[in-house]
Coordinates of C-alpha atoms in Angstrom, one line a residue:
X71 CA -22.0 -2.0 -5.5
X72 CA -25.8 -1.1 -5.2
X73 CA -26.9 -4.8 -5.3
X74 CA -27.8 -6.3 -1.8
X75 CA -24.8 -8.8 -1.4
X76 CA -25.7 -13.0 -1.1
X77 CA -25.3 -14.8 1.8
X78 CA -22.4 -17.0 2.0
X79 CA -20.5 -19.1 5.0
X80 CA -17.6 -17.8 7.0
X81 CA -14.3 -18.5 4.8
X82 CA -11.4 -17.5 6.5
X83 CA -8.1 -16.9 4.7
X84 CA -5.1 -14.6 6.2
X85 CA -3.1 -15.1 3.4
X86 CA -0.8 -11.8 4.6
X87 CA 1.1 -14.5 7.0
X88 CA 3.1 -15.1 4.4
X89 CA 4.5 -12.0 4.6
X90 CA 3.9 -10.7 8.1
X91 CA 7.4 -10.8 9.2
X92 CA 8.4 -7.7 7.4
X93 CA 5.1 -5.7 6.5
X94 CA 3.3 -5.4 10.2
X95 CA 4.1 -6.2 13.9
X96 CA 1.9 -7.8 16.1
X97 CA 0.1 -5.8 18.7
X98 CA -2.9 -6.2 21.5
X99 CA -6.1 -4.5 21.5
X100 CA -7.0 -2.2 23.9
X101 CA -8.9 -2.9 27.3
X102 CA -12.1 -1.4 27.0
X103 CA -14.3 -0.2 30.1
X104 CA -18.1 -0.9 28.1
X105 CA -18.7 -2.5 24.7
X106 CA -22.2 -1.3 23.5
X107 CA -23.0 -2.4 19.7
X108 CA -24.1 1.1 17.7
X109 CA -23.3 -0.1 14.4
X110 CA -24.1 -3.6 13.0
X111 CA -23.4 -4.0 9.3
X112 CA -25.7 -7.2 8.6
X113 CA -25.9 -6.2 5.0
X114 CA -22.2 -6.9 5.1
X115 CA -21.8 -9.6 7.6
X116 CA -23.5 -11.7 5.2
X117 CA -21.5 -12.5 2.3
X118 CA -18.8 -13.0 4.6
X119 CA -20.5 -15.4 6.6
X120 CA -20.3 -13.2 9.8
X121 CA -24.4 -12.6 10.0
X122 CA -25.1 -15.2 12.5
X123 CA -23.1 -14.3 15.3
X124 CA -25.1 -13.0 18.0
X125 CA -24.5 -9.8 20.1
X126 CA -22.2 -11.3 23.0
X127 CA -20.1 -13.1 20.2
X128 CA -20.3 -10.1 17.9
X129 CA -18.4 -8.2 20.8
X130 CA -16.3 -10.4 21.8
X131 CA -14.8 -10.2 18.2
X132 CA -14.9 -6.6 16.9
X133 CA -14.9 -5.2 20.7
X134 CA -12.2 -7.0 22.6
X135 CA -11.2 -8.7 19.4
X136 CA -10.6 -12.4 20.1
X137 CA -9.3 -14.2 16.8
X138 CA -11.8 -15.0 14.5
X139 CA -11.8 -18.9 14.2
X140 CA -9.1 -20.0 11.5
X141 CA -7.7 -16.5 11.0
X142 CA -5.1 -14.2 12.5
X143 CA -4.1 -15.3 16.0
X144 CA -2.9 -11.9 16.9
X145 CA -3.4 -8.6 15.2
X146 CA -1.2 -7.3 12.9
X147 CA -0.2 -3.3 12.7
X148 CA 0.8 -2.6 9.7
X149 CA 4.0 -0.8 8.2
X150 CA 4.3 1.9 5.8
X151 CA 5.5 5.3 4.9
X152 CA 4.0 8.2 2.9
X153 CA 3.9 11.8 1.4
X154 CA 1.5 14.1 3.6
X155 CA 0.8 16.7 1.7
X156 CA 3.6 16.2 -0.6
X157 CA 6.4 16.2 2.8
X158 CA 7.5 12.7 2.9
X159 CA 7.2 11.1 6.4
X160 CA 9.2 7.7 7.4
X161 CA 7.5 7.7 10.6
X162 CA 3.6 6.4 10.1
X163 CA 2.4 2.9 10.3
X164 CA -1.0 2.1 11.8
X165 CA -0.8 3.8 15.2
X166 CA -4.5 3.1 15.9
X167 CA -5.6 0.1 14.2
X168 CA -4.7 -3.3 12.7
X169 CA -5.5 -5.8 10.3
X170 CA -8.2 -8.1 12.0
X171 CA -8.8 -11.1 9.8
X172 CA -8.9 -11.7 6.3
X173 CA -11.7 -13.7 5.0
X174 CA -13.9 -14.5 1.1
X175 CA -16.9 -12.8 0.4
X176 CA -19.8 -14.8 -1.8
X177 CA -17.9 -13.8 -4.9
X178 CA -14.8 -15.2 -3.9
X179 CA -13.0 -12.0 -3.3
X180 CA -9.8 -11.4 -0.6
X181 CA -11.2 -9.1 2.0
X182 CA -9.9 -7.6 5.2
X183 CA -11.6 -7.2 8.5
X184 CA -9.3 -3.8 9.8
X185 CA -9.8 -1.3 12.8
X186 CA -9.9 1.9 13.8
X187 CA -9.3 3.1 17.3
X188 CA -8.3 -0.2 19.1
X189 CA -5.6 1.2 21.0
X190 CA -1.8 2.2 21.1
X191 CA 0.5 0.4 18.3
X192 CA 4.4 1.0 17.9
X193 CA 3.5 3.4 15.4
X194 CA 1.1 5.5 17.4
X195 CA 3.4 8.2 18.2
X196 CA 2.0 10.8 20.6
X197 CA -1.3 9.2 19.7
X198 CA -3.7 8.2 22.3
X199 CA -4.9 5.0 19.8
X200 CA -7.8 6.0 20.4
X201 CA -11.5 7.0 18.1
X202 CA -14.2 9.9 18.6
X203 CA -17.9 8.2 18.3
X204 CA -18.3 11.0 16.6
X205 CA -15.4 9.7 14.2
X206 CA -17.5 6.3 13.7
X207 CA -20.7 8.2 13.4
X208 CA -19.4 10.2 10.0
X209 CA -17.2 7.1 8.6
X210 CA -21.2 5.4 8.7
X211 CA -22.5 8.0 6.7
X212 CA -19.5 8.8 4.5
X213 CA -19.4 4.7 3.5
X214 CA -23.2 4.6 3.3
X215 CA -23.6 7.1 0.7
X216 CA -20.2 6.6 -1.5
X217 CA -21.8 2.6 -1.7
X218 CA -25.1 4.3 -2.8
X219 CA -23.0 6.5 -5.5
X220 CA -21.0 3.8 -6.9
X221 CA -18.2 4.5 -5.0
X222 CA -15.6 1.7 -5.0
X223 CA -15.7 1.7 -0.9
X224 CA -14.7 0.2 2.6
X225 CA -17.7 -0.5 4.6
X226 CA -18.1 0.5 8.0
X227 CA -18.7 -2.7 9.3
X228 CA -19.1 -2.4 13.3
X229 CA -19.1 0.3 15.4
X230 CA -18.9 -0.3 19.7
X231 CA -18.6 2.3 21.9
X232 CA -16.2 2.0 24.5
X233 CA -16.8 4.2 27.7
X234 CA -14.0 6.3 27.6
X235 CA -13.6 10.2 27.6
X236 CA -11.6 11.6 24.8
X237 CA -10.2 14.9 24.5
X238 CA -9.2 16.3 20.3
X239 CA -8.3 19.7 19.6
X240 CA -11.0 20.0 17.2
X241 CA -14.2 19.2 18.6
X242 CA -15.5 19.7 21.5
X243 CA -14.2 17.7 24.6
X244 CA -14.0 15.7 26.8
X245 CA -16.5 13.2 24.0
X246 CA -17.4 9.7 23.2
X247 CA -15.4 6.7 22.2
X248 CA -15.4 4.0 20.0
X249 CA -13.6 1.1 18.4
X250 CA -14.9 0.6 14.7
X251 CA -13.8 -2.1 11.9
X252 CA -14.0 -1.6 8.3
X253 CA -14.6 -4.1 5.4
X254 CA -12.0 -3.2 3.3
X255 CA -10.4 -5.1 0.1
X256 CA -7.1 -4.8 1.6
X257 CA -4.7 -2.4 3.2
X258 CA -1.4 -2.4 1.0
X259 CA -1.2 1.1 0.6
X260 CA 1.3 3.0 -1.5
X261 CA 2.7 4.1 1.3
X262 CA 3.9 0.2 2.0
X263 CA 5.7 0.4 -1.3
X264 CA 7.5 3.7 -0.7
X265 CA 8.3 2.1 2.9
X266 CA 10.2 -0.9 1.0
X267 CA 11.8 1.5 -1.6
X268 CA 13.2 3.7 1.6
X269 CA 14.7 0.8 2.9
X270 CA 16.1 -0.3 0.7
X271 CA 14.3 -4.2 0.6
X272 CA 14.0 -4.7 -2.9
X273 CA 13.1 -8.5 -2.2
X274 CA 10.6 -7.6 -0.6
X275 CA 9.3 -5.1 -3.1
X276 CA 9.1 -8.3 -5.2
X277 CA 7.2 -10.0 -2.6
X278 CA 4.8 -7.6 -1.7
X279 CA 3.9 -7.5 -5.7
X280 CA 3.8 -10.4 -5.9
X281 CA 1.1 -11.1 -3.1
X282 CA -0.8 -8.0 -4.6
X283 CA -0.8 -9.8 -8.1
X284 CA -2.6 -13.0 -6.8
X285 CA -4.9 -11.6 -4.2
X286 CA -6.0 -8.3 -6.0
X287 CA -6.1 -9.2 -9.6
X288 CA -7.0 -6.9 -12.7
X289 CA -6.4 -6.7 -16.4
X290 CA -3.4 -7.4 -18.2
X291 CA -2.1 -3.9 -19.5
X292 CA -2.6 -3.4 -23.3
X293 CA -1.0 -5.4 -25.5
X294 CA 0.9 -2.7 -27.1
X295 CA 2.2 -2.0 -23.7
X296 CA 6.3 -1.8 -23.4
X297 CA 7.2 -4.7 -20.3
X298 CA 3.5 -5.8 -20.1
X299 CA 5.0 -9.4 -18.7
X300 CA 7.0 -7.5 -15.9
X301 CA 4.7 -7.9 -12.9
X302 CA 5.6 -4.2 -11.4
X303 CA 4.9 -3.5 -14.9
X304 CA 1.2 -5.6 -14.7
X305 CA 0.6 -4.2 -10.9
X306 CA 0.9 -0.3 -11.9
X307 CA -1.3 -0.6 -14.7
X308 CA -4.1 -2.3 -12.5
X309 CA -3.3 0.5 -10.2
X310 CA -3.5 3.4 -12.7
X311 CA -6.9 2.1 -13.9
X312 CA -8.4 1.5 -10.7
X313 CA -7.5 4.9 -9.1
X314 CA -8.8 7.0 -12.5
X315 CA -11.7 5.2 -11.9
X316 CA -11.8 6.1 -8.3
X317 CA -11.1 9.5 -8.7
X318 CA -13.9 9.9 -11.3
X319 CA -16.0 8.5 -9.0
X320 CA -15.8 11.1 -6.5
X321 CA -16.2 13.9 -8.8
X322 CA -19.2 12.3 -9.8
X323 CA -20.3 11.6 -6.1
X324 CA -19.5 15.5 -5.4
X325 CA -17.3 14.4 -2.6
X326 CA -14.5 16.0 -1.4
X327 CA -12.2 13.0 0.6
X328 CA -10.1 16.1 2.0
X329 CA -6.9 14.0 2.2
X330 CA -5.4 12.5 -0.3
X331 CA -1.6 11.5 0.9
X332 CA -0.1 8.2 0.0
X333 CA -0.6 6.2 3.0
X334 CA -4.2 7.3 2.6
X335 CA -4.2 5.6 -1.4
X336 CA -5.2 1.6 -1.2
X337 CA -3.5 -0.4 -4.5
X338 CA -7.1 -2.4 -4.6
X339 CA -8.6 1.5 -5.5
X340 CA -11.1 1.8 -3.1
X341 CA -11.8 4.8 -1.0
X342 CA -11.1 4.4 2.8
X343 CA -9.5 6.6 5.6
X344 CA -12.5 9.1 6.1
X345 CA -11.4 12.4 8.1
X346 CA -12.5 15.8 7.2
X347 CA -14.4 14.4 4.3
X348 CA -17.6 16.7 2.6
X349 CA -20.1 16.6 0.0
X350 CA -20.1 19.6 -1.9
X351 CA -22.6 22.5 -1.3
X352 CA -22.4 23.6 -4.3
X353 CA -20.4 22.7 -7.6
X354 CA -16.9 24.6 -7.0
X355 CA -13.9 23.0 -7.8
X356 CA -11.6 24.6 -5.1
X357 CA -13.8 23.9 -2.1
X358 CA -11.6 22.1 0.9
X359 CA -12.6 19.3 3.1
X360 CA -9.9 19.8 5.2
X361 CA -9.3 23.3 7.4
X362 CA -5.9 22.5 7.5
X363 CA -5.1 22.1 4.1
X364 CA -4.1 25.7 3.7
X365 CA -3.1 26.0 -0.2
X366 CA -6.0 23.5 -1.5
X367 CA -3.7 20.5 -2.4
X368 CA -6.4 18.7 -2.2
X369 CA -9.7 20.8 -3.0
X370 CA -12.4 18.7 -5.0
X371 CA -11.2 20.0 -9.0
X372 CA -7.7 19.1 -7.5
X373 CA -8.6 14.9 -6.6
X374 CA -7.7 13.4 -10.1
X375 CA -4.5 15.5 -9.9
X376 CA -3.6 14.0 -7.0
X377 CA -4.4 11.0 -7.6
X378 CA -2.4 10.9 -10.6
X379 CA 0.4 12.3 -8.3
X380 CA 0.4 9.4 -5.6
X381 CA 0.6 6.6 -8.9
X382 CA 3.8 8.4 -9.7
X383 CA 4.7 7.8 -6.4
X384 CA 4.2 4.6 -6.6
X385 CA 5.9 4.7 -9.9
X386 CA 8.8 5.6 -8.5
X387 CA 9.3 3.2 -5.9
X388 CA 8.6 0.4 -8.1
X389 CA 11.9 1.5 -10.2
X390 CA 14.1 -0.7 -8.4
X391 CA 11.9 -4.3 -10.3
X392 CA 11.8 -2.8 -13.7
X393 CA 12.9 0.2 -15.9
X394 CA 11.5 3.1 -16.2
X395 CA 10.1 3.8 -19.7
X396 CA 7.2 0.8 -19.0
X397 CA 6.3 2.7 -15.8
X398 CA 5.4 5.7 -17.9
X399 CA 3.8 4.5 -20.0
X400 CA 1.3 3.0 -17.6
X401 CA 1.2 6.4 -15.7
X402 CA 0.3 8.1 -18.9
X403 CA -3.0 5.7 -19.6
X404 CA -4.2 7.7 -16.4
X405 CA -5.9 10.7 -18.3
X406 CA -7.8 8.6 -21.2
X407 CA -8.7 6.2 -18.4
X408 CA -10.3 8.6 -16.0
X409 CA -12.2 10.4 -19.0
X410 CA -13.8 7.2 -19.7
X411 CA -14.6 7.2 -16.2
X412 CA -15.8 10.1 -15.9
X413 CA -18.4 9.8 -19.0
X414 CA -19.6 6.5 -18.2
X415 CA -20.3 7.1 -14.5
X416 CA -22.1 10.7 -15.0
X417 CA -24.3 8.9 -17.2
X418 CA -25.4 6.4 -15.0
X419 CA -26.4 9.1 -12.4
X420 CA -28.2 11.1 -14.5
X421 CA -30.1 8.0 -15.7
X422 CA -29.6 8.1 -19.3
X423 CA -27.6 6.2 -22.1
X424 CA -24.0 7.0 -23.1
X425 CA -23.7 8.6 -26.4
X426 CA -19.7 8.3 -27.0
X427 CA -16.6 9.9 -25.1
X428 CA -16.8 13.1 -27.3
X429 CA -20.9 13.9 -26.7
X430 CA -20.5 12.9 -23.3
X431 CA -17.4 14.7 -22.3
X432 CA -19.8 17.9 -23.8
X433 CA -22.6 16.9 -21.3
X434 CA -20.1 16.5 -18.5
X435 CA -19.1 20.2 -19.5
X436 CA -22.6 21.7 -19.4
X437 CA -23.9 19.7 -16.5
X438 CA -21.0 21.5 -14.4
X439 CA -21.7 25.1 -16.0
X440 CA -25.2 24.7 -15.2
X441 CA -24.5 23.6 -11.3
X442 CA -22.3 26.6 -11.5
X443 CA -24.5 29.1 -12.6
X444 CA -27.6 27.8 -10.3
X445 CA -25.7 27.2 -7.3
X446 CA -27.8 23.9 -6.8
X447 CA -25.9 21.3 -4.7
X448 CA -25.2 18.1 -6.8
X449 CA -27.6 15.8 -5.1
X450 CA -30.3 18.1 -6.4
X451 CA -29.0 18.7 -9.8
X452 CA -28.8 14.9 -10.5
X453 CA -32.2 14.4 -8.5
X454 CA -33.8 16.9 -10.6
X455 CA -32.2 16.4 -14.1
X456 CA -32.7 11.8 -13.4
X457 CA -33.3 10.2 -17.0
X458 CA -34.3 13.4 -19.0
X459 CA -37.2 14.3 -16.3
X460 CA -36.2 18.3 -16.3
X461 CA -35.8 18.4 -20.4
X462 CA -36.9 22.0 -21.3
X463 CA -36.9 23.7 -18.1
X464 CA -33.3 24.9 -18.0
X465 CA -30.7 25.4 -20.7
X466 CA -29.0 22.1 -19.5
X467 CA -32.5 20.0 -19.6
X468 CA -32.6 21.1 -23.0
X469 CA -29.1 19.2 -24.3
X470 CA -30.4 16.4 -22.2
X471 CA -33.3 16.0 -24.6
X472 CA -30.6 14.2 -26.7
X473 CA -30.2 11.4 -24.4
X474 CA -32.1 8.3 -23.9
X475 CA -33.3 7.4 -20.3
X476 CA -31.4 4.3 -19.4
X477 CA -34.2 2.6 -17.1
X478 CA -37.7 3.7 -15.7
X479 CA -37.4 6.4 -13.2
X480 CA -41.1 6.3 -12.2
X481 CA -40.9 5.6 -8.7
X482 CA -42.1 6.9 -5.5
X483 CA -39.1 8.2 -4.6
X484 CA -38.3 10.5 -8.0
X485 CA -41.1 12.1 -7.3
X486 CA -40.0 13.4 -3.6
X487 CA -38.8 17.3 -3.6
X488 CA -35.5 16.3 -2.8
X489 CA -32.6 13.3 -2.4
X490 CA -31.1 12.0 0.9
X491 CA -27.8 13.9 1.2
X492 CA -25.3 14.1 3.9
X493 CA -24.4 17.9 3.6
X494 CA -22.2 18.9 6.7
X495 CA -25.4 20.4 8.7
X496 CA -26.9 17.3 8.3
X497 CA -24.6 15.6 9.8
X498 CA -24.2 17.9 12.8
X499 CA -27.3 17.2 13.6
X500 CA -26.8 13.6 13.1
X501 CA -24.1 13.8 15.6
X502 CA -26.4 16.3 18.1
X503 CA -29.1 13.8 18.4
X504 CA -27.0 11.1 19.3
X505 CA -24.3 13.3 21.4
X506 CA -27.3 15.3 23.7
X507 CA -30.5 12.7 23.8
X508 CA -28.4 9.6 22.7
X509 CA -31.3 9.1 19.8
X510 CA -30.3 7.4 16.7
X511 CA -32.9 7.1 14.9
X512 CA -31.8 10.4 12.6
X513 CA -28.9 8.1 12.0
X514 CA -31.2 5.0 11.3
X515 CA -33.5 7.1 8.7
X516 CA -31.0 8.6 7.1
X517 CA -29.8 5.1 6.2
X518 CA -32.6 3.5 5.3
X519 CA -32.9 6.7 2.6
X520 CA -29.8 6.5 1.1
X521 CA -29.9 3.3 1.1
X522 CA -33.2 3.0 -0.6
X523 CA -31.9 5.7 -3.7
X524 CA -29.1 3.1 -3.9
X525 CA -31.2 0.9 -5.0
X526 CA -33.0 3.0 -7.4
X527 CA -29.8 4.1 -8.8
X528 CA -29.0 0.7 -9.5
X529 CA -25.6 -0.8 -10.4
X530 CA -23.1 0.9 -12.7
X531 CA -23.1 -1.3 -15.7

């Protein structure tokens, strides 16, 4: 979503106490020794009616995190399993954040107010519970520019650093802390499902799709569709068509989320859980986000893969509410489904009008040989290529003479050298402003800018 969101009152509504019993456990937040606001998410805090509290009540709920009025009363950790690079692990669960609140935005959707970094939980392990600034610094610039690309995305919502001195074995250390909150629309992730499935708590299996059903609802599946009145059957459809949407938007985006395991895979499709995430340098479909994902399970040509791989996942579990013939069936709508995807979002960002799955999927084709062959990164490819405005100059701008511009690209800021991007050495010195002189304002400008080609992109229609 590109559009600036509407204002709207504060509507609270945790409607996962219905089933918090069995899916979380209740936990306390973590005693901080300094709460200074960094990050203030008023475009966000509006539509959920949270824009008018001021700083001292603004940290007294997303910095020592005292209820929300109406909502949880305590926080809530939740449970879940997961494949982790394709191992299955039974022993995960939100070890250093909770569900929050839940609350309505101005379009009446189910959103979750969720942390990161808020201390120990009985599922933190050997974890300290705890979150680099650093961490918060890239999750604001990862969310900022996946909303600006169309990305179906959490928001960073608040960031307050805490005063403490962390030590990670992959940065340097001691460094910063901070307790962040995300905007999310929900955190049922597959992982919750497989949890249930392991267990062997097939009622709640029922349950839980159930409350997905009425707080997250999509499409019916097709009508052709074998056990399209079987709501596991109804949920995994919405699921199949969210995530092959989601994983075409990141190829489109160029961004590499670096790990893709189920606990990391939301049903509602939305990209959260940022780590080792990139943008690409270049178009190359086995570059890695992570450096410890060894084998490239996850590289960027590899996403819709596995993608496709966590849906069977969830597939699976799911067998013990229906059979499973209508289950793949909706697994196999993934491929047509992310191809329509994938033809409709690369033309929005080139700026011009869809010609049909079979011209497009041709474009899509030479757009990528092209980015190959140049060695441009994809921000500048797209920057330079916008609506038709390189037609000639390169083998690709001549196939794109075919197309129509889909909206008037004269604007001050298409005629700049170059798009806001968040390339890896940008961001390191991002972080080496803020870490050495404790100056933000690279942070604020780079913001504003990719905020402001969000709005020049537009909406995807």
């Amino acid at each position: 979503m590109n559009s600036e969101p509407q204002a709207d009152a504060y509507r609270p509504d945790p409607r996962i106490e219905a089933i918090a019993d069995w899916i979380g456990d209740p936990v306390r937040p973590a005693d901080f020794p300094r709460h200074i606001t960094r990050w203030r998410n008023d475009r966000w805090a509006a539509p959920v009616g949270l824009a008018p509290l001021d700083d001292a009540q603004w940290t007294a709920h997303f910095g020592r995190f005292e209820p929300l009025p109406g909502n949880l009363p305590q926080p809530l950790a939740l449970r879940y399993h997961g494949h982790q690079f394709r191992h299955y692990n039974p022993d995960l669960g939100d070890g250093r954040g909770f569900l929050f609140a839940q609350l309505r935005d101005s379009g009446g959707r189910l959103l979750d107010l969720g942390t990161k970094g808020s201390g120990r939980t009985p599922w933190s392990r050997d974890g300290d519970g705890r979150l680099t600034l650093k961490g918060a610094v890239r999750e604001i610039l990862a969310t900022e520019m996946l909303e600006t690309l169309g990305v179906n995305t959490s928001k960073t919502f608040s960031v307050i650093e805490t005063g403490e001195a962390l030590h990670r074995g992959d940065e340097p250390s001691p460094t910063r802390s901070a307790v962040m909150v995300r905007l999310s629309h929900g955190h049922i992730r597959i992982g919750t499902f497989q949890r249930l499935y392991a267990l062997g708590e097939t009622d709640h299996m029922a349950a839980l799709v159930a409350y997905c059903l009425e707080n997250y609802p999509g499409a019916l599946p097709p009508e052709d569709a074998p056990g399209r009145d079987e709501p596991a059957v109804i949920l995994l459809h919405q699921v199949v068509e969210r995530m092959a949407d989601l994983a075409a938007s990141w190829m489109v985006a160029g961004f590499v989320h670096g790990v893709l395991n189920t606990d990391n895979i939301n049903i509602s499709g939305e990209s959260f859980d940022y780590g080792p995430w990139r943008w690409l340098p270049r178009w190359d479909a086995k570059f890695t986000a992570a450096y410890f994902d060894h084998s490239g399970l996850y590289a960027f040509g590899r996403q819709p893969e596995a993608v496709l791989w966590n849906c069977s996942q969830l597939a699976a579990a799911l067998r013990v509410l229906t059979e499973t013939a209508p289950l793949v069936a909706a697994l196999d709508r993934f491929g047509p489904l992310y191809q329509a995807a994938m033809c409709r979002r690369f033309a929005w960002r080139l700026g011009v009008e869809s010609q049909g799955r079979k011209v497009d999927t041709a474009l899509i084709q030479a757009a990528e040989s092209a980015m190959v062959a140049s060695g441009r990164a994809p921000e500048q490819f797209f920057f330079d290529h916008r609506a038709g405005r390189a037609a000639g100059d390169d083998d690709f701008g001549t196939i794109l003479k075919g197309y129509r511009p889909a909206d008037d690209v004269e604007d001050a800021l298409w005629r700049e050298d170059a798009p806001p991007g968040v390339l890896i050495d940008e961001v390191e010195r991002i972080w080496a402003a803020i870490d050495e002189r404790d100056d933000w304002s690279e942070l604020e400008a780079k913001v504003e800018a990719v905020r402001r080609l969000g709005e020049q992109l537009g909406a995807i229609s």
